[in-house]
mmCIF file of C-alpha atoms in Angstrom:
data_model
loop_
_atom_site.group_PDB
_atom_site.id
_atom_site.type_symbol
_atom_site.label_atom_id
_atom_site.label_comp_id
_atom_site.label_asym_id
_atom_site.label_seq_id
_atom_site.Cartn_x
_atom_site.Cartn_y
_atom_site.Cartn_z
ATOM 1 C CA UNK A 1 44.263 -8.431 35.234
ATOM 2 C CA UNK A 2 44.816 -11.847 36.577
ATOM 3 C CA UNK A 3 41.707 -13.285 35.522
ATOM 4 C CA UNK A 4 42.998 -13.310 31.732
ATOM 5 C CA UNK A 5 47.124 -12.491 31.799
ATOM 6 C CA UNK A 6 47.807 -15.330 34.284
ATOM 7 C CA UNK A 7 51.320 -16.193 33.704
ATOM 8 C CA UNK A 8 54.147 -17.945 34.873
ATOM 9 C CA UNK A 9 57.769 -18.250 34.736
ATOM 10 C CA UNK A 10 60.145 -21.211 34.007
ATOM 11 C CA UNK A 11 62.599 -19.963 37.052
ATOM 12 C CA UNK A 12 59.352 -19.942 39.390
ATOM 13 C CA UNK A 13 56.758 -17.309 40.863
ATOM 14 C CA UNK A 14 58.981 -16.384 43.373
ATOM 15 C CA UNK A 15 61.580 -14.787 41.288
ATOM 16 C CA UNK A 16 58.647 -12.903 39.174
ATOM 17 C CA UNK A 17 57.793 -11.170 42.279
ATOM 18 C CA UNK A 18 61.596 -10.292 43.134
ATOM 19 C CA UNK A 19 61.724 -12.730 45.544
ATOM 20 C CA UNK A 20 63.687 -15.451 44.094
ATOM 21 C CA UNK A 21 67.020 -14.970 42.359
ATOM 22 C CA UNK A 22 67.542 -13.491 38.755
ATOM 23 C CA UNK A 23 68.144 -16.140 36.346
ATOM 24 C CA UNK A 24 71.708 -16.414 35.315
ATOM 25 C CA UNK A 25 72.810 -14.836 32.396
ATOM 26 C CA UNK A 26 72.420 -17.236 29.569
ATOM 27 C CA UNK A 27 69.180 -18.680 31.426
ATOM 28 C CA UNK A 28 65.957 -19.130 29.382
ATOM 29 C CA UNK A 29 63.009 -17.875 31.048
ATOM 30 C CA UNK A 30 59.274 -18.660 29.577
ATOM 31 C CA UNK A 31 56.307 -16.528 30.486
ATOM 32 C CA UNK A 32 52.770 -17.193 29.810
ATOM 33 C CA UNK A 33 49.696 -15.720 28.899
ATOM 34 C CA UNK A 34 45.853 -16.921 28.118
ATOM 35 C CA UNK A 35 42.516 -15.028 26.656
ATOM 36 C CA UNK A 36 39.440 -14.049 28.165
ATOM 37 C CA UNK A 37 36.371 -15.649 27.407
ATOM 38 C CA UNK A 38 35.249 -12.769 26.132
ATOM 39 C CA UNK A 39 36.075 -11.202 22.672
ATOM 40 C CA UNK A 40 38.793 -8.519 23.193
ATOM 41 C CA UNK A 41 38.743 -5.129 21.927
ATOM 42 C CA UNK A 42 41.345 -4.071 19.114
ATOM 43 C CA UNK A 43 41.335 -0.572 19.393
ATOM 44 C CA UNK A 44 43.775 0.648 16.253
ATOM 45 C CA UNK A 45 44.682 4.302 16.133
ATOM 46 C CA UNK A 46 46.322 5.912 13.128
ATOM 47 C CA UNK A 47 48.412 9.039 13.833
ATOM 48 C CA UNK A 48 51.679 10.799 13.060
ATOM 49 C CA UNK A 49 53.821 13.294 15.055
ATOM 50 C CA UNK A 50 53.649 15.634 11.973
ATOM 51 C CA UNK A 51 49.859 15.719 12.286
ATOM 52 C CA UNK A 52 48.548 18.699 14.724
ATOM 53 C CA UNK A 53 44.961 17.327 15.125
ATOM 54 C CA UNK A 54 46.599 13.503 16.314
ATOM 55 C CA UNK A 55 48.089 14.614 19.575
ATOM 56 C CA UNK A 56 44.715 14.603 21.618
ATOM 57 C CA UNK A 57 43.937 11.150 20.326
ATOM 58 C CA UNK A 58 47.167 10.228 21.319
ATOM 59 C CA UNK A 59 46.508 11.337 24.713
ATOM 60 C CA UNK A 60 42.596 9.913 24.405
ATOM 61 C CA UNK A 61 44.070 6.375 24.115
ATOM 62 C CA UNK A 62 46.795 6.872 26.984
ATOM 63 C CA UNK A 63 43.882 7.881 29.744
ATOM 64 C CA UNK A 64 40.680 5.881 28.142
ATOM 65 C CA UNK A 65 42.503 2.465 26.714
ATOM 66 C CA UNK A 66 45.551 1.984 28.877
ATOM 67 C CA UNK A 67 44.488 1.662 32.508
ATOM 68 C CA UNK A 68 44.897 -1.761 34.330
ATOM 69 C CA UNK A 69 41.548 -2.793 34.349
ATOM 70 C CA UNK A 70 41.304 -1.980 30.389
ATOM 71 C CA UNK A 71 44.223 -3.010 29.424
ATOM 72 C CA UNK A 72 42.673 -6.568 30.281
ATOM 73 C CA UNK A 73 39.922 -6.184 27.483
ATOM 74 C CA UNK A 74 40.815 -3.839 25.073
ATOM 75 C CA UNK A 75 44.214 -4.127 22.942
ATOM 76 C CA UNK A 76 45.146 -0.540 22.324
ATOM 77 C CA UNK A 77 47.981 -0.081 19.273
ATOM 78 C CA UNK A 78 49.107 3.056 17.957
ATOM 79 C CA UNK A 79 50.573 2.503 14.535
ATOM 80 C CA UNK A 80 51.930 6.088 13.245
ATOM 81 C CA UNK A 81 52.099 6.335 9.359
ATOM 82 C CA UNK A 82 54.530 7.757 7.313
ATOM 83 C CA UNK A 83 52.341 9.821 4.660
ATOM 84 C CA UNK A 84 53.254 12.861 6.832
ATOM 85 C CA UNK A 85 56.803 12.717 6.926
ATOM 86 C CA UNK A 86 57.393 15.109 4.069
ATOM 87 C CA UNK A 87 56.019 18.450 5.842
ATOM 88 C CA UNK A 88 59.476 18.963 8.294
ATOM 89 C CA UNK A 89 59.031 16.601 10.509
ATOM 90 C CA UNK A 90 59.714 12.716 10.219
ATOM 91 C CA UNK A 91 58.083 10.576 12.672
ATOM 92 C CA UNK A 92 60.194 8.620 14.298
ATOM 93 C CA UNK A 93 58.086 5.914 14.886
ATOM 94 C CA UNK A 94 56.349 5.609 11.737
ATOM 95 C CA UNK A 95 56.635 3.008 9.057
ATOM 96 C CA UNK A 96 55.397 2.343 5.890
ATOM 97 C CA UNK A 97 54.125 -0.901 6.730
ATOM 98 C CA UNK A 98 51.455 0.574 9.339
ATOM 99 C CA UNK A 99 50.335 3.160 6.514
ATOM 100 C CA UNK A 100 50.276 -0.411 4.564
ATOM 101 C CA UNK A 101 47.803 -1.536 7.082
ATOM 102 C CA UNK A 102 45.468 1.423 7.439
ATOM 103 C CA UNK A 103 45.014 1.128 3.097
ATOM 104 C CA UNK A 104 44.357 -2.424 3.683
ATOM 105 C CA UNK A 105 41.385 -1.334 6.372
ATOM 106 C CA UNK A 106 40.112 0.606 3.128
ATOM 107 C CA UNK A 107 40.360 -2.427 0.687
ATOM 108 C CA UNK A 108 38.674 -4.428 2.879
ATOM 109 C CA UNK A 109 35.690 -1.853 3.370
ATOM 110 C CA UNK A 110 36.350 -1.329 7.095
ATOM 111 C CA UNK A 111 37.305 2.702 7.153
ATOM 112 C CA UNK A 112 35.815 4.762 3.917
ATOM 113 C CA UNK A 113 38.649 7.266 3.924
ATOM 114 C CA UNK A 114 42.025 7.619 4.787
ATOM 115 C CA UNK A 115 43.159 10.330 7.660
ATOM 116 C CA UNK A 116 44.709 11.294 10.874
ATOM 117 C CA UNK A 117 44.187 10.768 13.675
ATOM 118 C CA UNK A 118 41.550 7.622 12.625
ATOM 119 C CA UNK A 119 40.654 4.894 15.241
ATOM 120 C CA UNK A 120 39.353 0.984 14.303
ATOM 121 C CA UNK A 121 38.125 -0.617 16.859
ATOM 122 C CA UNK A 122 38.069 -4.267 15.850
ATOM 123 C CA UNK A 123 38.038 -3.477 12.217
ATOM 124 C CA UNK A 124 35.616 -1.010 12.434
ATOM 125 C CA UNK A 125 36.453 2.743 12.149
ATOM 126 C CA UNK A 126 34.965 4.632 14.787
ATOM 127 C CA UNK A 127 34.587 8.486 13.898
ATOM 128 C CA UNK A 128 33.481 9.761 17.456
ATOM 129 C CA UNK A 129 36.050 8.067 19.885
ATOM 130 C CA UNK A 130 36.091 11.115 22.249
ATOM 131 C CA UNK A 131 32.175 10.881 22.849
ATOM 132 C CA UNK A 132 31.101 10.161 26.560
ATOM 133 C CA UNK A 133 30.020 6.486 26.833
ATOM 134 C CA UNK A 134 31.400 4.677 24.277
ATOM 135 C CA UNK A 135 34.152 2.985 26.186
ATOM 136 C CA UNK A 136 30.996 1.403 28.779
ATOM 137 C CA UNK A 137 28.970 0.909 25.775
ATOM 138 C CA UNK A 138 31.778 -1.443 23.611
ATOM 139 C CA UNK A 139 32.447 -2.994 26.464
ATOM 140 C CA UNK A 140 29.180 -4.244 27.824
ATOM 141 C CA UNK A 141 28.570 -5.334 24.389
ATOM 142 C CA UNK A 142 31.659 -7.253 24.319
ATOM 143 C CA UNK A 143 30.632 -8.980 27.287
ATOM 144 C CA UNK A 144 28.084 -10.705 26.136
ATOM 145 C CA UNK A 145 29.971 -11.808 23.162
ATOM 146 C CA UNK A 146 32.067 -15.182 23.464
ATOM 147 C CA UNK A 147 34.870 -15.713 21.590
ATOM 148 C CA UNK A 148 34.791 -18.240 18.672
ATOM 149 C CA UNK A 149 38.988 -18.881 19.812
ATOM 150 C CA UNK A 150 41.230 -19.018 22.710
ATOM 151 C CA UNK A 151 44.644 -18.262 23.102
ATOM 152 C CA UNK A 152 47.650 -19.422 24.992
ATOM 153 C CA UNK A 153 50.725 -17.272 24.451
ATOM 154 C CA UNK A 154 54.039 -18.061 25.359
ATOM 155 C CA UNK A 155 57.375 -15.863 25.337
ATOM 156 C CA UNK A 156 60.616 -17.292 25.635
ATOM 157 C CA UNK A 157 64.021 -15.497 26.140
ATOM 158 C CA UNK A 158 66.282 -17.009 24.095
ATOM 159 C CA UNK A 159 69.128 -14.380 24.492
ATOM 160 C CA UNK A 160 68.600 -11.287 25.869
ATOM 161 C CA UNK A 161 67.508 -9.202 22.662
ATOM 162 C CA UNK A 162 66.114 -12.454 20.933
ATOM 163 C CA UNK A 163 62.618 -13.822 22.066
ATOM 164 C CA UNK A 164 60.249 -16.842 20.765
ATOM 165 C CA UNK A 165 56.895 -16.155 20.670
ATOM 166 C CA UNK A 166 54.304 -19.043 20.491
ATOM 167 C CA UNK A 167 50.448 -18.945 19.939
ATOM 168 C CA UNK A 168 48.065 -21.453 20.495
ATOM 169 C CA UNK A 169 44.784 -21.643 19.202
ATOM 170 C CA UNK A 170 41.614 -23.282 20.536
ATOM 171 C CA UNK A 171 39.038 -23.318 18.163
ATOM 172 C CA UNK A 172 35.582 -23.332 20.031
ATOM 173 C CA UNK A 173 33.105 -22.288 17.344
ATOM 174 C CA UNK A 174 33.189 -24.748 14.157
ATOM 175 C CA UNK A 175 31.599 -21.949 12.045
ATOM 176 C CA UNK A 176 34.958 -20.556 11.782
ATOM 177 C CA UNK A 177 37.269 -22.748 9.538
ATOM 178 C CA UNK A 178 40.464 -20.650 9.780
ATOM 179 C CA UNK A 179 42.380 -16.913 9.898
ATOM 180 C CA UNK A 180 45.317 -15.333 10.371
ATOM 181 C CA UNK A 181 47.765 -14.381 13.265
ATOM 182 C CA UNK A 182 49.594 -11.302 13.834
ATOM 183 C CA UNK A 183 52.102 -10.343 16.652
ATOM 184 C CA UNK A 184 53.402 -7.169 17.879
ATOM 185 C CA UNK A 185 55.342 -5.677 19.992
ATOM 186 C CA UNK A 186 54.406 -2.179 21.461
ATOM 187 C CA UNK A 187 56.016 0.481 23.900
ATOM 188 C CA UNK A 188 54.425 2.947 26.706
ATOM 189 C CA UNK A 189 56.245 6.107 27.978
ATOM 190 C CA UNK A 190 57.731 7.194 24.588
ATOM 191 C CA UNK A 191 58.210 10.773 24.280
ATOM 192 C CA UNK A 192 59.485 13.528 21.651
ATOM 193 C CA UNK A 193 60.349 17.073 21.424
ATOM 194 C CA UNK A 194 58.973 17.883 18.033
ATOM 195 C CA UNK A 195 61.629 20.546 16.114
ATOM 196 C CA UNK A 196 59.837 21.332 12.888
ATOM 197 C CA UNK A 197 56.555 20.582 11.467
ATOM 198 C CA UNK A 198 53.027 21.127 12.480
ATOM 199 C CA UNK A 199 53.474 20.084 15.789
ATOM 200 C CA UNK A 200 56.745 22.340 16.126
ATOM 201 C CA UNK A 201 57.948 22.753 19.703
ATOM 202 C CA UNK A 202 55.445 20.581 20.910
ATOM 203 C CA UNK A 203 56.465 17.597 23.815
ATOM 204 C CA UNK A 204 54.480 14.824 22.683
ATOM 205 C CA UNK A 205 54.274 11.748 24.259
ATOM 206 C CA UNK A 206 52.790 8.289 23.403
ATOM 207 C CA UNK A 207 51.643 5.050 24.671
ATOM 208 C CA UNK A 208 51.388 1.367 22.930
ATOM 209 C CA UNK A 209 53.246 2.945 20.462
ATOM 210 C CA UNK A 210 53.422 -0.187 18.021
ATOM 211 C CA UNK A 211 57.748 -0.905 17.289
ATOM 212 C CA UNK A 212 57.207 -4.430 15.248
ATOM 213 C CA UNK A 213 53.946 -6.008 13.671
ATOM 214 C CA UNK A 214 55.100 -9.346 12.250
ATOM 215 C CA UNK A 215 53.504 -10.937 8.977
ATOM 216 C CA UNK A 216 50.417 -12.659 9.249
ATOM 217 C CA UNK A 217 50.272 -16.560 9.831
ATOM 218 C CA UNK A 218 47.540 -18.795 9.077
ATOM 219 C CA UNK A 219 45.527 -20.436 11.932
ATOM 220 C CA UNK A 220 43.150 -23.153 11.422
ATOM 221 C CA UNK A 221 41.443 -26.400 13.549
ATOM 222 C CA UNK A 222 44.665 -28.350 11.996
ATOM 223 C CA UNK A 223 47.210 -26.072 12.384
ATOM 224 C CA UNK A 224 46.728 -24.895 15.558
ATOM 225 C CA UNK A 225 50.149 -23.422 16.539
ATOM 226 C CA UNK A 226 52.786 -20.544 15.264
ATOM 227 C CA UNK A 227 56.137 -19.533 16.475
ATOM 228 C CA UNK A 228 57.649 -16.069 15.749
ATOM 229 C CA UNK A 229 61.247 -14.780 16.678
ATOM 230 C CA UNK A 230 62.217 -11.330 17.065
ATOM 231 C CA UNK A 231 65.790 -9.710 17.719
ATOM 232 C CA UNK A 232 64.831 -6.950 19.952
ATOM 233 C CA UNK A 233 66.747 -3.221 18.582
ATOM 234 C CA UNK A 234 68.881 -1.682 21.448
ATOM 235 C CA UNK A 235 66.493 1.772 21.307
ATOM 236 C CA UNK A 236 63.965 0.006 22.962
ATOM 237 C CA UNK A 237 63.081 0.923 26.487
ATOM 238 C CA UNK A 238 62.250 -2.929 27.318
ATOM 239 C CA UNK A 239 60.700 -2.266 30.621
ATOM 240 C CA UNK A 240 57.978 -0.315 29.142
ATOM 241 C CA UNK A 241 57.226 -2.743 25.795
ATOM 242 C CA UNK A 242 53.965 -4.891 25.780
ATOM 243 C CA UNK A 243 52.644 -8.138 23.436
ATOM 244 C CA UNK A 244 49.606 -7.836 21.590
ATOM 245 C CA UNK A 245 48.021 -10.605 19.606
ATOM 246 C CA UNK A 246 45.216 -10.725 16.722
ATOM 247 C CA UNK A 247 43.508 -13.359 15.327
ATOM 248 C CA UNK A 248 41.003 -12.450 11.927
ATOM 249 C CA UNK A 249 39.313 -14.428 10.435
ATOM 250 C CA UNK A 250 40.440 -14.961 6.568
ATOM 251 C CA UNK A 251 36.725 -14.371 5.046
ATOM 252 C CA UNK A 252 35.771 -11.218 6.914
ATOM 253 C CA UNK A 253 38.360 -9.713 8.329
ATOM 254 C CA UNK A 254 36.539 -10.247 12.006
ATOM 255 C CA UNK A 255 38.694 -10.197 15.155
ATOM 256 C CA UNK A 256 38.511 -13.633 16.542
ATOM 257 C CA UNK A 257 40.426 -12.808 19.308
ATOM 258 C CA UNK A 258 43.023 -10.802 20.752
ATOM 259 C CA UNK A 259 45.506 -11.075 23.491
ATOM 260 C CA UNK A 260 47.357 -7.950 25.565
ATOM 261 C CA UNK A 261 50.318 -8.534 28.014
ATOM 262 C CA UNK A 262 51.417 -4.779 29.317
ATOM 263 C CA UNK A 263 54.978 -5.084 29.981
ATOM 264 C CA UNK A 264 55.324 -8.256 29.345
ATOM 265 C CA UNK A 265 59.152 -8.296 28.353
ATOM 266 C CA UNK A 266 60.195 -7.090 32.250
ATOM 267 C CA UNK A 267 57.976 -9.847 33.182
ATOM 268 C CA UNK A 268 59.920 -11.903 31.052
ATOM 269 C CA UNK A 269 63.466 -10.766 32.085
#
């Protein structure tokens, strides 16, 4: 994963590697990341703990789209939806913003229906995620296909449950005039004892479980650079929570470019 999520801290490599001494409580400490050459996969799954037919894509995208060497060109998020709360069992995790985002998928022509579990993989909805192949396949694709923007990301503790984020965009292909940013933060290792519900009695458990997706923020050869701030909730497990980035374009909803840092909040601590 070091050939794309090189990154560096502002109290030095040593202490990143536990060999140096933690920074001092009210020290800020600045981590950062930069894209592959390569377009990155954004592999989107919909799903919902009240669902019984999400669970094995749940567990698809832990053992296919998680592993180190994956991790480094595919940006996994699982956004669970809320339209599924009402029969006896409320997601924890879900929100009506990510059932926001699947309807905007349809809008924008990229799924033709609405359902769990559903996957989009770079804005296109893939129907037969579990088939043998197709992992290879999008990937050896993807690496013959350049990326029209690079990113630099930087995160910067400012407290510690408040972080900066800043992206930096390189734009390398003047065909594209400008798009949109997004940021979010997602957790591994999440699990749930399901008490009512389809999935009653049922010990689920979830990876890149998306916790925050900010608002979008426009990009563009002259306005190059975004900041976001986050206060980070006490329920999260900060060890285990990630950074994922997304640039679209504005026209055609295309992925630009993404970004994933696993963990990168311990590597920022």
């Amino acid at each position: 994963m070091t050939n794309c999520l090189n990154f560096m801290a502002g109290t030095g490599a040593l202490a990143l590697l536990g060999l140096g001494s933690a920074p001092a409580l009210g020290q800020q400490v600045n981590c950062n990341w930069t894209s592959p050459a390569e377009r990155m996969i954004v592999a989107e799954l919909y799903t919902s703990e009240g669902c019984s037919s999400c669970p094995p894509a749940d567990r698809w995208l832990s053992s296919q789209l998680t592993t180190p060497e994956r991790s480094s060109s595919i940006l996994a998020l699982s956004f669970h939806v809320d339209y599924w709360n009402y029969i006896g069992w409320e997601d924890p995790y879900s929100k009506k913003q990510f059932t926001e985002r699947q309807y905007a998928h349809k809008r924008a022509g990229n799924v033709s229906q609405i359902y769990t579990p559903q996957y989009v993989f770079s804005n296109r909805e893939v129907r037969r995620w579990g088939q043998a192949g197709l992992i290879p396949q999008r990937l050896s694709a993807m690496e013959q296909d350049k990326a029209p923007v690079s990113l630099q990301v930087s995160l910067e503790r400012k407290a510690a449950n408040q972080v900066e984020v800043q992206v930096k965009t390189e734009w390398l292909d003047e065909r594209y005039s400008g798009g949109r940013v997004y940021v979010a933060f997602y957790e591994d290792g999440l699990s749930q004892q399901v008490k009512a519900g389809e999935n009653r009695g049922e010990l689920l458990k979830h990876d890149r479980v998306v916790r925050y997706l900010s608002d979008a923020k426009k990009v563009s050869p002259g306005s190059r650079i975004q900041v976001f701030r986050h206060t980070l909730p006490a329920d999260w497990n900060q060890s285990n929570v990630g950074l994922g980035v997304i640039v679209e374009n504005n026209e055609s909803n295309t992925v630009l470019q993404a970004l994933n840092a696993p963990r990168a909040l311990s590597q920022c601590s």
